[in-house]
Amino acid sequence: MGREISEEKLQEYFKITGEALKRLEVAVHEKSLLGVVARDFLTMARSYFEDARYYYEKGDYVTAFAALNYAHGFIDAGVRLGVFKGEDDRLFAFG
């Protein structure tokens, strides 16, 4: 069992989370209360994804990996809540 984050593992998670962000669709009306939630979740997911890139470029793979997991957590929470459409179970935990 590893105690380090490999380049390959990190690249795999960047690919999956990046693709999920590209394919993600908001499933609620933008002016509804849940529309606000969808925007907030999407902002958080994108922000953590960008944080992951920042830490990756600095060589801090552990923090980059953590940020990717937070990003994907917001994506999956949004799908579970029903504010995002996520049909692909390869990209979304609740698709």
PDB file of N, CA and C in Angstrom:
ATOM      1  N   MET A   1       0.832  -1.181   0.000  1.00  0.00           N
ATOM      2  CA  MET A   1       0.000   0.000   0.000  1.00  0.00           C
ATOM      3  C   MET A   1       0.875   1.244   0.000  1.00  0.00           C
ATOM      4  N   GLY A   2       0.449   2.213  -0.767  1.00  0.00           N
ATOM      5  CA  GLY A   2       1.244   3.420  -0.906  1.00  0.00           C
ATOM      6  C   GLY A   2       0.957   4.465   0.160  1.00  0.00           C
ATOM      7  N   ARG A   3       1.974   5.214   0.429  1.00  0.00           N
ATOM      8  CA  ARG A   3       1.850   6.343   1.345  1.00  0.00           C
ATOM      9  C   ARG A   3       2.107   7.643   0.600  1.00  0.00           C
ATOM     10  N   GLU A   4       2.258   7.537  -0.702  1.00  0.00           N
ATOM     11  CA  GLU A   4       2.535   8.688  -1.540  1.00  0.00           C
ATOM     12  C   GLU A   4       1.542   8.718  -2.696  1.00  0.00           C
ATOM     13  N   ILE A   5       1.373   9.893  -3.251  1.00  0.00           N
ATOM     14  CA  ILE A   5       0.514  10.059  -4.418  1.00  0.00           C
ATOM     15  C   ILE A   5       1.406   9.999  -5.655  1.00  0.00           C
ATOM     16  N   SER A   6       1.156   9.042  -6.523  1.00  0.00           N
ATOM     17  CA  SER A   6       1.967   8.918  -7.734  1.00  0.00           C
ATOM     18  C   SER A   6       1.497   9.922  -8.790  1.00  0.00           C
ATOM     19  N   GLU A   7       2.397  10.223  -9.704  1.00  0.00           N
ATOM     20  CA  GLU A   7       2.069  11.092 -10.844  1.00  0.00           C
ATOM     21  C   GLU A   7       0.907  10.496 -11.638  1.00  0.00           C
ATOM     22  N   GLU A   8       0.936   9.186 -11.836  1.00  0.00           N
ATOM     23  CA  GLU A   8      -0.106   8.521 -12.616  1.00  0.00           C
ATOM     24  C   GLU A   8      -1.464   8.630 -11.940  1.00  0.00           C
ATOM     25  N   LYS A   9      -1.508   8.410 -10.634  1.00  0.00           N
ATOM     26  CA  LYS A   9      -2.769   8.486  -9.891  1.00  0.00           C
ATOM     27  C   LYS A   9      -3.323   9.914  -9.935  1.00  0.00           C
ATOM     28  N   LEU A  10      -2.454  10.869  -9.755  1.00  0.00           N
ATOM     29  CA  LEU A  10      -2.869  12.268  -9.773  1.00  0.00           C
ATOM     30  C   LEU A  10      -3.408  12.648 -11.150  1.00  0.00           C
ATOM     31  N   GLN A  11      -2.726  12.234 -12.197  1.00  0.00           N
ATOM     32  CA  GLN A  11      -3.193  12.532 -13.556  1.00  0.00           C
ATOM     33  C   GLN A  11      -4.557  11.879 -13.830  1.00  0.00           C
ATOM     34  N   GLU A  12      -4.746  10.674 -13.318  1.00  0.00           N
ATOM     35  CA  GLU A  12      -6.033   9.986 -13.473  1.00  0.00           C
ATOM     36  C   GLU A  12      -7.157  10.796 -12.831  1.00  0.00           C
ATOM     37  N   TYR A  13      -6.919  11.299 -11.632  1.00  0.00           N
ATOM     38  CA  TYR A  13      -7.941  12.083 -10.933  1.00  0.00           C
ATOM     39  C   TYR A  13      -8.166  13.443 -11.594  1.00  0.00           C
ATOM     40  N   PHE A  14      -7.114  14.073 -12.107  1.00  0.00           N
ATOM     41  CA  PHE A  14      -7.285  15.313 -12.861  1.00  0.00           C
ATOM     42  C   PHE A  14      -8.172  15.068 -14.081  1.00  0.00           C
ATOM     43  N   LYS A  15      -7.920  13.961 -14.770  1.00  0.00           N
ATOM     44  CA  LYS A  15      -8.691  13.651 -15.975  1.00  0.00           C
ATOM     45  C   LYS A  15     -10.165  13.423 -15.645  1.00  0.00           C
ATOM     46  N   ILE A  16     -10.441  12.611 -14.639  1.00  0.00           N
ATOM     47  CA  ILE A  16     -11.822  12.298 -14.281  1.00  0.00           C
ATOM     48  C   ILE A  16     -12.569  13.544 -13.807  1.00  0.00           C
ATOM     49  N   THR A  17     -11.957  14.304 -12.917  1.00  0.00           N
ATOM     50  CA  THR A  17     -12.626  15.489 -12.379  1.00  0.00           C
ATOM     51  C   THR A  17     -12.771  16.555 -13.454  1.00  0.00           C
ATOM     52  N   GLY A  18     -11.767  16.735 -14.291  1.00  0.00           N
ATOM     53  CA  GLY A  18     -11.861  17.701 -15.388  1.00  0.00           C
ATOM     54  C   GLY A  18     -12.975  17.346 -16.353  1.00  0.00           C
ATOM     55  N   GLU A  19     -13.084  16.081 -16.696  1.00  0.00           N
ATOM     56  CA  GLU A  19     -14.149  15.638 -17.598  1.00  0.00           C
ATOM     57  C   GLU A  19     -15.516  15.812 -16.946  1.00  0.00           C
ATOM     58  N   ALA A  20     -15.620  15.497 -15.658  1.00  0.00           N
ATOM     59  CA  ALA A  20     -16.888  15.676 -14.946  1.00  0.00           C
ATOM     60  C   ALA A  20     -17.296  17.151 -14.968  1.00  0.00           C
ATOM     61  N   LEU A  21     -16.366  18.055 -14.739  1.00  0.00           N
ATOM     62  CA  LEU A  21     -16.685  19.488 -14.766  1.00  0.00           C
ATOM     63  C   LEU A  21     -17.153  19.925 -16.152  1.00  0.00           C
ATOM     64  N   LYS A  22     -16.567  19.381 -17.200  1.00  0.00           N
ATOM     65  CA  LYS A  22     -16.960  19.743 -18.560  1.00  0.00           C
ATOM     66  C   LYS A  22     -18.344  19.217 -18.915  1.00  0.00           C
ATOM     67  N   ARG A  23     -18.681  18.035 -18.426  1.00  0.00           N
ATOM     68  CA  ARG A  23     -19.943  17.386 -18.800  1.00  0.00           C
ATOM     69  C   ARG A  23     -21.101  17.708 -17.870  1.00  0.00           C
ATOM     70  N   LEU A  24     -20.783  18.331 -16.764  1.00  0.00           N
ATOM     71  CA  LEU A  24     -21.781  18.654 -15.756  1.00  0.00           C
ATOM     72  C   LEU A  24     -22.839  19.603 -16.312  1.00  0.00           C
ATOM     73  N   GLU A  25     -24.100  19.325 -15.998  1.00  0.00           N
ATOM     74  CA  GLU A  25     -25.198  20.201 -16.396  1.00  0.00           C
ATOM     75  C   GLU A  25     -25.999  20.569 -15.159  1.00  0.00           C
ATOM     76  N   VAL A  26     -26.363  21.847 -15.064  1.00  0.00           N
ATOM     77  CA  VAL A  26     -27.228  22.289 -13.975  1.00  0.00           C
ATOM     78  C   VAL A  26     -28.636  21.800 -14.284  1.00  0.00           C
ATOM     79  N   ALA A  27     -29.290  21.207 -13.290  1.00  0.00           N
ATOM     80  CA  ALA A  27     -30.583  20.558 -13.497  1.00  0.00           C
ATOM     81  C   ALA A  27     -31.750  21.350 -12.911  1.00  0.00           C
ATOM     82  N   VAL A  28     -31.482  22.536 -12.381  1.00  0.00           N
ATOM     83  CA  VAL A  28     -32.536  23.334 -11.747  1.00  0.00           C
ATOM     84  C   VAL A  28     -32.571  24.724 -12.368  1.00  0.00           C
ATOM     85  N   HIS A  29     -33.687  25.407 -12.181  1.00  0.00           N
ATOM     86  CA  HIS A  29     -33.833  26.753 -12.724  1.00  0.00           C
ATOM     87  C   HIS A  29     -32.847  27.691 -12.035  1.00  0.00           C
ATOM     88  N   GLU A  30     -32.192  28.512 -12.820  1.00  0.00           N
ATOM     89  CA  GLU A  30     -31.126  29.364 -12.285  1.00  0.00           C
ATOM     90  C   GLU A  30     -31.601  30.373 -11.247  1.00  0.00           C
ATOM     91  N   LYS A  31     -32.876  30.754 -11.280  1.00  0.00           N
ATOM     92  CA  LYS A  31     -33.383  31.753 -10.331  1.00  0.00           C
ATOM     93  C   LYS A  31     -33.997  31.123  -9.083  1.00  0.00           C
ATOM     94  N   SER A  32     -34.014  29.810  -9.023  1.00  0.00           N
ATOM     95  CA  SER A  32     -34.563  29.134  -7.849  1.00  0.00           C
ATOM     96  C   SER A  32     -33.527  29.103  -6.730  1.00  0.00           C
ATOM     97  N   LEU A  33     -33.985  28.783  -5.530  1.00  0.00           N
ATOM     98  CA  LEU A  33     -33.069  28.640  -4.409  1.00  0.00           C
ATOM     99  C   LEU A  33     -32.031  27.558  -4.707  1.00  0.00           C
ATOM    100  N   LEU A  34     -32.472  26.475  -5.327  1.00  0.00           N
ATOM    101  CA  LEU A  34     -31.521  25.418  -5.684  1.00  0.00           C
ATOM    102  C   LEU A  34     -30.582  25.857  -6.804  1.00  0.00           C
ATOM    103  N   GLY A  35     -30.991  26.844  -7.592  1.00  0.00           N
ATOM    104  CA  GLY A  35     -30.093  27.411  -8.589  1.00  0.00           C
ATOM    105  C   GLY A  35     -28.905  28.084  -7.918  1.00  0.00           C
ATOM    106  N   VAL A  36     -29.161  28.737  -6.794  1.00  0.00           N
ATOM    107  CA  VAL A  36     -28.088  29.349  -6.010  1.00  0.00           C
ATOM    108  C   VAL A  36     -27.147  28.264  -5.487  1.00  0.00           C
ATOM    109  N   VAL A  37     -27.719  27.177  -5.000  1.00  0.00           N
ATOM    110  CA  VAL A  37     -26.911  26.052  -4.503  1.00  0.00           C
ATOM    111  C   VAL A  37     -26.061  25.482  -5.638  1.00  0.00           C
ATOM    112  N   ALA A  38     -26.660  25.297  -6.804  1.00  0.00           N
ATOM    113  CA  ALA A  38     -25.928  24.755  -7.950  1.00  0.00           C
ATOM    114  C   ALA A  38     -24.743  25.650  -8.310  1.00  0.00           C
ATOM    115  N   ARG A  39     -24.969  26.954  -8.361  1.00  0.00           N
ATOM    116  CA  ARG A  39     -23.871  27.881  -8.683  1.00  0.00           C
ATOM    117  C   ARG A  39     -22.772  27.817  -7.627  1.00  0.00           C
ATOM    118  N   ASP A  40     -23.183  27.792  -6.361  1.00  0.00           N
ATOM    119  CA  ASP A  40     -22.189  27.714  -5.277  1.00  0.00           C
ATOM    120  C   ASP A  40     -21.374  26.428  -5.363  1.00  0.00           C
ATOM    121  N   PHE A  41     -22.050  25.296  -5.565  1.00  0.00           N
ATOM    122  CA  PHE A  41     -21.350  24.015  -5.662  1.00  0.00           C
ATOM    123  C   PHE A  41     -20.403  24.009  -6.864  1.00  0.00           C
ATOM    124  N   LEU A  42     -20.862  24.555  -7.981  1.00  0.00           N
ATOM    125  CA  LEU A  42     -20.030  24.586  -9.181  1.00  0.00           C
ATOM    126  C   LEU A  42     -18.824  25.499  -8.975  1.00  0.00           C
ATOM    127  N   THR A  43     -19.031  26.636  -8.336  1.00  0.00           N
ATOM    128  CA  THR A  43     -17.921  27.541  -8.034  1.00  0.00           C
ATOM    129  C   THR A  43     -16.898  26.856  -7.140  1.00  0.00           C
ATOM    130  N   MET A  44     -17.374  26.169  -6.112  1.00  0.00           N
ATOM    131  CA  MET A  44     -16.467  25.478  -5.202  1.00  0.00           C
ATOM    132  C   MET A  44     -15.706  24.368  -5.931  1.00  0.00           C
ATOM    133  N   ALA A  45     -16.399  23.592  -6.753  1.00  0.00           N
ATOM    134  CA  ALA A  45     -15.738  22.505  -7.489  1.00  0.00           C
ATOM    135  C   ALA A  45     -14.659  23.063  -8.414  1.00  0.00           C
ATOM    136  N   ARG A  46     -14.986  24.114  -9.145  1.00  0.00           N
ATOM    137  CA  ARG A  46     -13.995  24.716 -10.054  1.00  0.00           C
ATOM    138  C   ARG A  46     -12.820  25.316  -9.283  1.00  0.00           C
ATOM    139  N   SER A  47     -13.120  25.960  -8.162  1.00  0.00           N
ATOM    140  CA  SER A  47     -12.062  26.581  -7.351  1.00  0.00           C
ATOM    141  C   SER A  47     -11.100  25.533  -6.806  1.00  0.00           C
ATOM    142  N   TYR A  48     -11.646  24.443  -6.267  1.00  0.00           N
ATOM    143  CA  TYR A  48     -10.778  23.378  -5.762  1.00  0.00           C
ATOM    144  C   TYR A  48      -9.988  22.718  -6.891  1.00  0.00           C
ATOM    145  N   PHE A  49     -10.591  22.609  -8.068  1.00  0.00           N
ATOM    146  CA  PHE A  49      -9.876  22.048  -9.215  1.00  0.00           C
ATOM    147  C   PHE A  49      -8.687  22.937  -9.581  1.00  0.00           C
ATOM    148  N   GLU A  50      -8.903  24.238  -9.590  1.00  0.00           N
ATOM    149  CA  GLU A  50      -7.813  25.175  -9.869  1.00  0.00           C
ATOM    150  C   GLU A  50      -6.759  25.140  -8.765  1.00  0.00           C
ATOM    151  N   ASP A  51      -7.200  25.016  -7.517  1.00  0.00           N
ATOM    152  CA  ASP A  51      -6.249  24.866  -6.405  1.00  0.00           C
ATOM    153  C   ASP A  51      -5.388  23.630  -6.610  1.00  0.00           C
ATOM    154  N   ALA A  52      -6.007  22.557  -7.068  1.00  0.00           N
ATOM    155  CA  ALA A  52      -5.265  21.314  -7.311  1.00  0.00           C
ATOM    156  C   ALA A  52      -4.176  21.540  -8.356  1.00  0.00           C
ATOM    157  N   ARG A  53      -4.505  22.267  -9.415  1.00  0.00           N
ATOM    158  CA  ARG A  53      -3.492  22.573 -10.442  1.00  0.00           C
ATOM    159  C   ARG A  53      -2.345  23.381  -9.849  1.00  0.00           C
ATOM    160  N   TYR A  54      -2.698  24.363  -9.034  1.00  0.00           N
ATOM    161  CA  TYR A  54      -1.688  25.215  -8.405  1.00  0.00           C
ATOM    162  C   TYR A  54      -0.720  24.372  -7.572  1.00  0.00           C
ATOM    163  N   TYR A  55      -1.278  23.522  -6.712  1.00  0.00           N
ATOM    164  CA  TYR A  55      -0.418  22.701  -5.852  1.00  0.00           C
ATOM    165  C   TYR A  55       0.358  21.662  -6.651  1.00  0.00           C
ATOM    166  N   TYR A  56      -0.250  21.141  -7.697  1.00  0.00           N
ATOM    167  CA  TYR A  56       0.458  20.191  -8.565  1.00  0.00           C
ATOM    168  C   TYR A  56       1.694  20.850  -9.182  1.00  0.00           C
ATOM    169  N   GLU A  57       1.501  22.060  -9.700  1.00  0.00           N
ATOM    170  CA  GLU A  57       2.611  22.773 -10.327  1.00  0.00           C
ATOM    171  C   GLU A  57       3.723  23.103  -9.325  1.00  0.00           C
ATOM    172  N   LYS A  58       3.372  23.251  -8.058  1.00  0.00           N
ATOM    173  CA  LYS A  58       4.373  23.493  -7.017  1.00  0.00           C
ATOM    174  C   LYS A  58       5.045  22.199  -6.556  1.00  0.00           C
ATOM    175  N   GLY A  59       4.538  21.059  -7.037  1.00  0.00           N
ATOM    176  CA  GLY A  59       5.095  19.771  -6.650  1.00  0.00           C
ATOM    177  C   GLY A  59       4.499  19.198  -5.378  1.00  0.00           C
ATOM    178  N   ASP A  60       3.446  19.822  -4.865  1.00  0.00           N
ATOM    179  CA  ASP A  60       2.781  19.345  -3.647  1.00  0.00           C
ATOM    180  C   ASP A  60       1.626  18.419  -4.049  1.00  0.00           C
ATOM    181  N   TYR A  61       1.972  17.176  -4.313  1.00  0.00           N
ATOM    182  CA  TYR A  61       0.997  16.212  -4.815  1.00  0.00           C
ATOM    183  C   TYR A  61      -0.071  15.858  -3.783  1.00  0.00           C
ATOM    184  N   VAL A  62       0.288  15.818  -2.538  1.00  0.00           N
ATOM    185  CA  VAL A  62      -0.675  15.451  -1.495  1.00  0.00           C
ATOM    186  C   VAL A  62      -1.781  16.491  -1.411  1.00  0.00           C
ATOM    187  N   THR A  63      -1.411  17.774  -1.376  1.00  0.00           N
ATOM    188  CA  THR A  63      -2.419  18.822  -1.300  1.00  0.00           C
ATOM    189  C   THR A  63      -3.219  18.902  -2.599  1.00  0.00           C
ATOM    190  N   ALA A  64      -2.561  18.683  -3.730  1.00  0.00           N
ATOM    191  CA  ALA A  64      -3.269  18.657  -5.015  1.00  0.00           C
ATOM    192  C   ALA A  64      -4.312  17.548  -5.024  1.00  0.00           C
ATOM    193  N   PHE A  65      -3.937  16.381  -4.541  1.00  0.00           N
ATOM    194  CA  PHE A  65      -4.862  15.244  -4.491  1.00  0.00           C
ATOM    195  C   PHE A  65      -6.038  15.541  -3.566  1.00  0.00           C
ATOM    196  N   ALA A  66      -5.761  16.163  -2.426  1.00  0.00           N
ATOM    197  CA  ALA A  66      -6.831  16.531  -1.495  1.00  0.00           C
ATOM    198  C   ALA A  66      -7.787  17.522  -2.159  1.00  0.00           C
ATOM    199  N   ALA A  67      -7.247  18.514  -2.852  1.00  0.00           N
ATOM    200  CA  ALA A  67      -8.089  19.506  -3.519  1.00  0.00           C
ATOM    201  C   ALA A  67      -8.950  18.862  -4.608  1.00  0.00           C
ATOM    202  N   LEU A  68      -8.390  17.906  -5.336  1.00  0.00           N
ATOM    203  CA  LEU A  68      -9.178  17.191  -6.350  1.00  0.00           C
ATOM    204  C   LEU A  68     -10.330  16.421  -5.711  1.00  0.00           C
ATOM    205  N   ASN A  69     -10.075  15.835  -4.561  1.00  0.00           N
ATOM    206  CA  ASN A  69     -11.137  15.100  -3.885  1.00  0.00           C
ATOM    207  C   ASN A  69     -12.232  16.026  -3.378  1.00  0.00           C
ATOM    208  N   TYR A  70     -11.866  17.200  -2.889  1.00  0.00           N
ATOM    209  CA  TYR A  70     -12.874  18.188  -2.508  1.00  0.00           C
ATOM    210  C   TYR A  70     -13.675  18.622  -3.735  1.00  0.00           C
ATOM    211  N   ALA A  71     -12.999  18.890  -4.843  1.00  0.00           N
ATOM    212  CA  ALA A  71     -13.684  19.302  -6.072  1.00  0.00           C
ATOM    213  C   ALA A  71     -14.711  18.261  -6.477  1.00  0.00           C
ATOM    214  N   HIS A  72     -14.281  17.010  -6.493  1.00  0.00           N
ATOM    215  CA  HIS A  72     -15.197  15.955  -6.924  1.00  0.00           C
ATOM    216  C   HIS A  72     -16.293  15.722  -5.884  1.00  0.00           C
ATOM    217  N   GLY A  73     -16.000  15.978  -4.629  1.00  0.00           N
ATOM    218  CA  GLY A  73     -17.025  15.878  -3.587  1.00  0.00           C
ATOM    219  C   GLY A  73     -18.160  16.851  -3.827  1.00  0.00           C
ATOM    220  N   PHE A  74     -17.842  18.087  -4.218  1.00  0.00           N
ATOM    221  CA  PHE A  74     -18.896  19.056  -4.524  1.00  0.00           C
ATOM    222  C   PHE A  74     -19.694  18.628  -5.751  1.00  0.00           C
ATOM    223  N   ILE A  75     -19.024  18.065  -6.739  1.00  0.00           N
ATOM    224  CA  ILE A  75     -19.716  17.574  -7.935  1.00  0.00           C
ATOM    225  C   ILE A  75     -20.693  16.463  -7.556  1.00  0.00           C
ATOM    226  N   ASP A  76     -20.199  15.465  -6.846  1.00  0.00           N
ATOM    227  CA  ASP A  76     -21.048  14.332  -6.470  1.00  0.00           C
ATOM    228  C   ASP A  76     -22.177  14.744  -5.531  1.00  0.00           C
ATOM    229  N   ALA A  77     -21.907  15.677  -4.626  1.00  0.00           N
ATOM    230  CA  ALA A  77     -22.966  16.162  -3.726  1.00  0.00           C
ATOM    231  C   ALA A  77     -24.056  16.865  -4.531  1.00  0.00           C
ATOM    232  N   GLY A  78     -23.659  17.631  -5.548  1.00  0.00           N
ATOM    233  CA  GLY A  78     -24.640  18.302  -6.392  1.00  0.00           C
ATOM    234  C   GLY A  78     -25.490  17.330  -7.193  1.00  0.00           C
ATOM    235  N   VAL A  79     -24.865  16.261  -7.672  1.00  0.00           N
ATOM    236  CA  VAL A  79     -25.621  15.222  -8.394  1.00  0.00           C
ATOM    237  C   VAL A  79     -26.594  14.536  -7.432  1.00  0.00           C
ATOM    238  N   ARG A  80     -26.127  14.197  -6.255  1.00  0.00           N
ATOM    239  CA  ARG A  80     -26.968  13.529  -5.259  1.00  0.00           C
ATOM    240  C   ARG A  80     -28.142  14.411  -4.842  1.00  0.00           C
ATOM    241  N   LEU A  81     -27.893  15.696  -4.694  1.00  0.00           N
ATOM    242  CA  LEU A  81     -28.936  16.645  -4.319  1.00  0.00           C
ATOM    243  C   LEU A  81     -29.920  16.886  -5.456  1.00  0.00           C
ATOM    244  N   GLY A  82     -29.478  16.620  -6.669  1.00  0.00           N
ATOM    245  CA  GLY A  82     -30.344  16.802  -7.834  1.00  0.00           C
ATOM    246  C   GLY A  82     -30.195  18.149  -8.510  1.00  0.00           C
ATOM    247  N   VAL A  83     -29.184  18.933  -8.125  1.00  0.00           N
ATOM    248  CA  VAL A  83     -28.982  20.222  -8.778  1.00  0.00           C
ATOM    249  C   VAL A  83     -28.131  20.091 -10.031  1.00  0.00           C
ATOM    250  N   PHE A  84     -27.411  18.965 -10.163  1.00  0.00           N
ATOM    251  CA  PHE A  84     -26.633  18.674 -11.362  1.00  0.00           C
ATOM    252  C   PHE A  84     -27.135  17.375 -11.970  1.00  0.00           C
ATOM    253  N   LYS A  85     -27.060  17.308 -13.302  1.00  0.00           N
ATOM    254  CA  LYS A  85     -27.300  16.054 -14.005  1.00  0.00           C
ATOM    255  C   LYS A  85     -25.955  15.357 -14.122  1.00  0.00           C
ATOM    256  N   GLY A  86     -25.925  14.114 -13.743  1.00  0.00           N
ATOM    257  CA  GLY A  86     -24.705  13.330 -13.846  1.00  0.00           C
ATOM    258  C   GLY A  86     -25.057  11.894 -14.154  1.00  0.00           C
ATOM    259  N   GLU A  87     -25.128  11.599 -15.426  1.00  0.00           N
ATOM    260  CA  GLU A  87     -25.607  10.291 -15.869  1.00  0.00           C
ATOM    261  C   GLU A  87     -24.516   9.228 -15.928  1.00  0.00           C
ATOM    262  N   ASP A  88     -23.277   9.632 -16.042  1.00  0.00           N
ATOM    263  CA  ASP A  88     -22.177   8.701 -16.272  1.00  0.00           C
ATOM    264  C   ASP A  88     -21.587   8.226 -14.929  1.00  0.00           C
ATOM    265  N   ASP A  89     -21.796   6.968 -14.586  1.00  0.00           N
ATOM    266  CA  ASP A  89     -21.324   6.475 -13.279  1.00  0.00           C
ATOM    267  C   ASP A  89     -19.805   6.320 -13.231  1.00  0.00           C
ATOM    268  N   ARG A  90     -19.133   6.515 -14.347  1.00  0.00           N
ATOM    269  CA  ARG A  90     -17.672   6.547 -14.353  1.00  0.00           C
ATOM    270  C   ARG A  90     -17.163   7.891 -13.811  1.00  0.00           C
ATOM    271  N   LEU A  91     -17.979   8.933 -13.986  1.00  0.00           N
ATOM    272  CA  LEU A  91     -17.585  10.290 -13.586  1.00  0.00           C
ATOM    273  C   LEU A  91     -18.289  10.774 -12.323  1.00  0.00           C
ATOM    274  N   PHE A  92     -19.488  10.263 -12.081  1.00  0.00           N
ATOM    275  CA  PHE A  92     -20.316  10.761 -10.980  1.00  0.00           C
ATOM    276  C   PHE A  92     -20.711   9.595 -10.079  1.00  0.00           C
ATOM    277  N   ALA A  93     -20.509   9.768  -8.777  1.00  0.00           N
ATOM    278  CA  ALA A  93     -20.788   8.681  -7.847  1.00  0.00           C
ATOM    279  C   ALA A  93     -22.259   8.292  -7.824  1.00  0.00           C
ATOM    280  N   PHE A  94     -23.139   9.227  -8.118  1.00  0.00           N
ATOM    281  CA  PHE A  94     -24.563   8.940  -8.010  1.00  0.00           C
ATOM    282  C   PHE A  94     -25.258   9.009  -9.371  1.00  0.00           C
ATOM    283  N   GLY A  95     -24.463   8.873 -10.462  1.00  0.00           N
ATOM    284  CA  GLY A  95     -25.005   8.973 -11.810  1.00  0.00           C
ATOM    285  C   GLY A  95     -25.859   7.799 -12.187  1.00  0.00           C
TER     286      GLY A  95
END
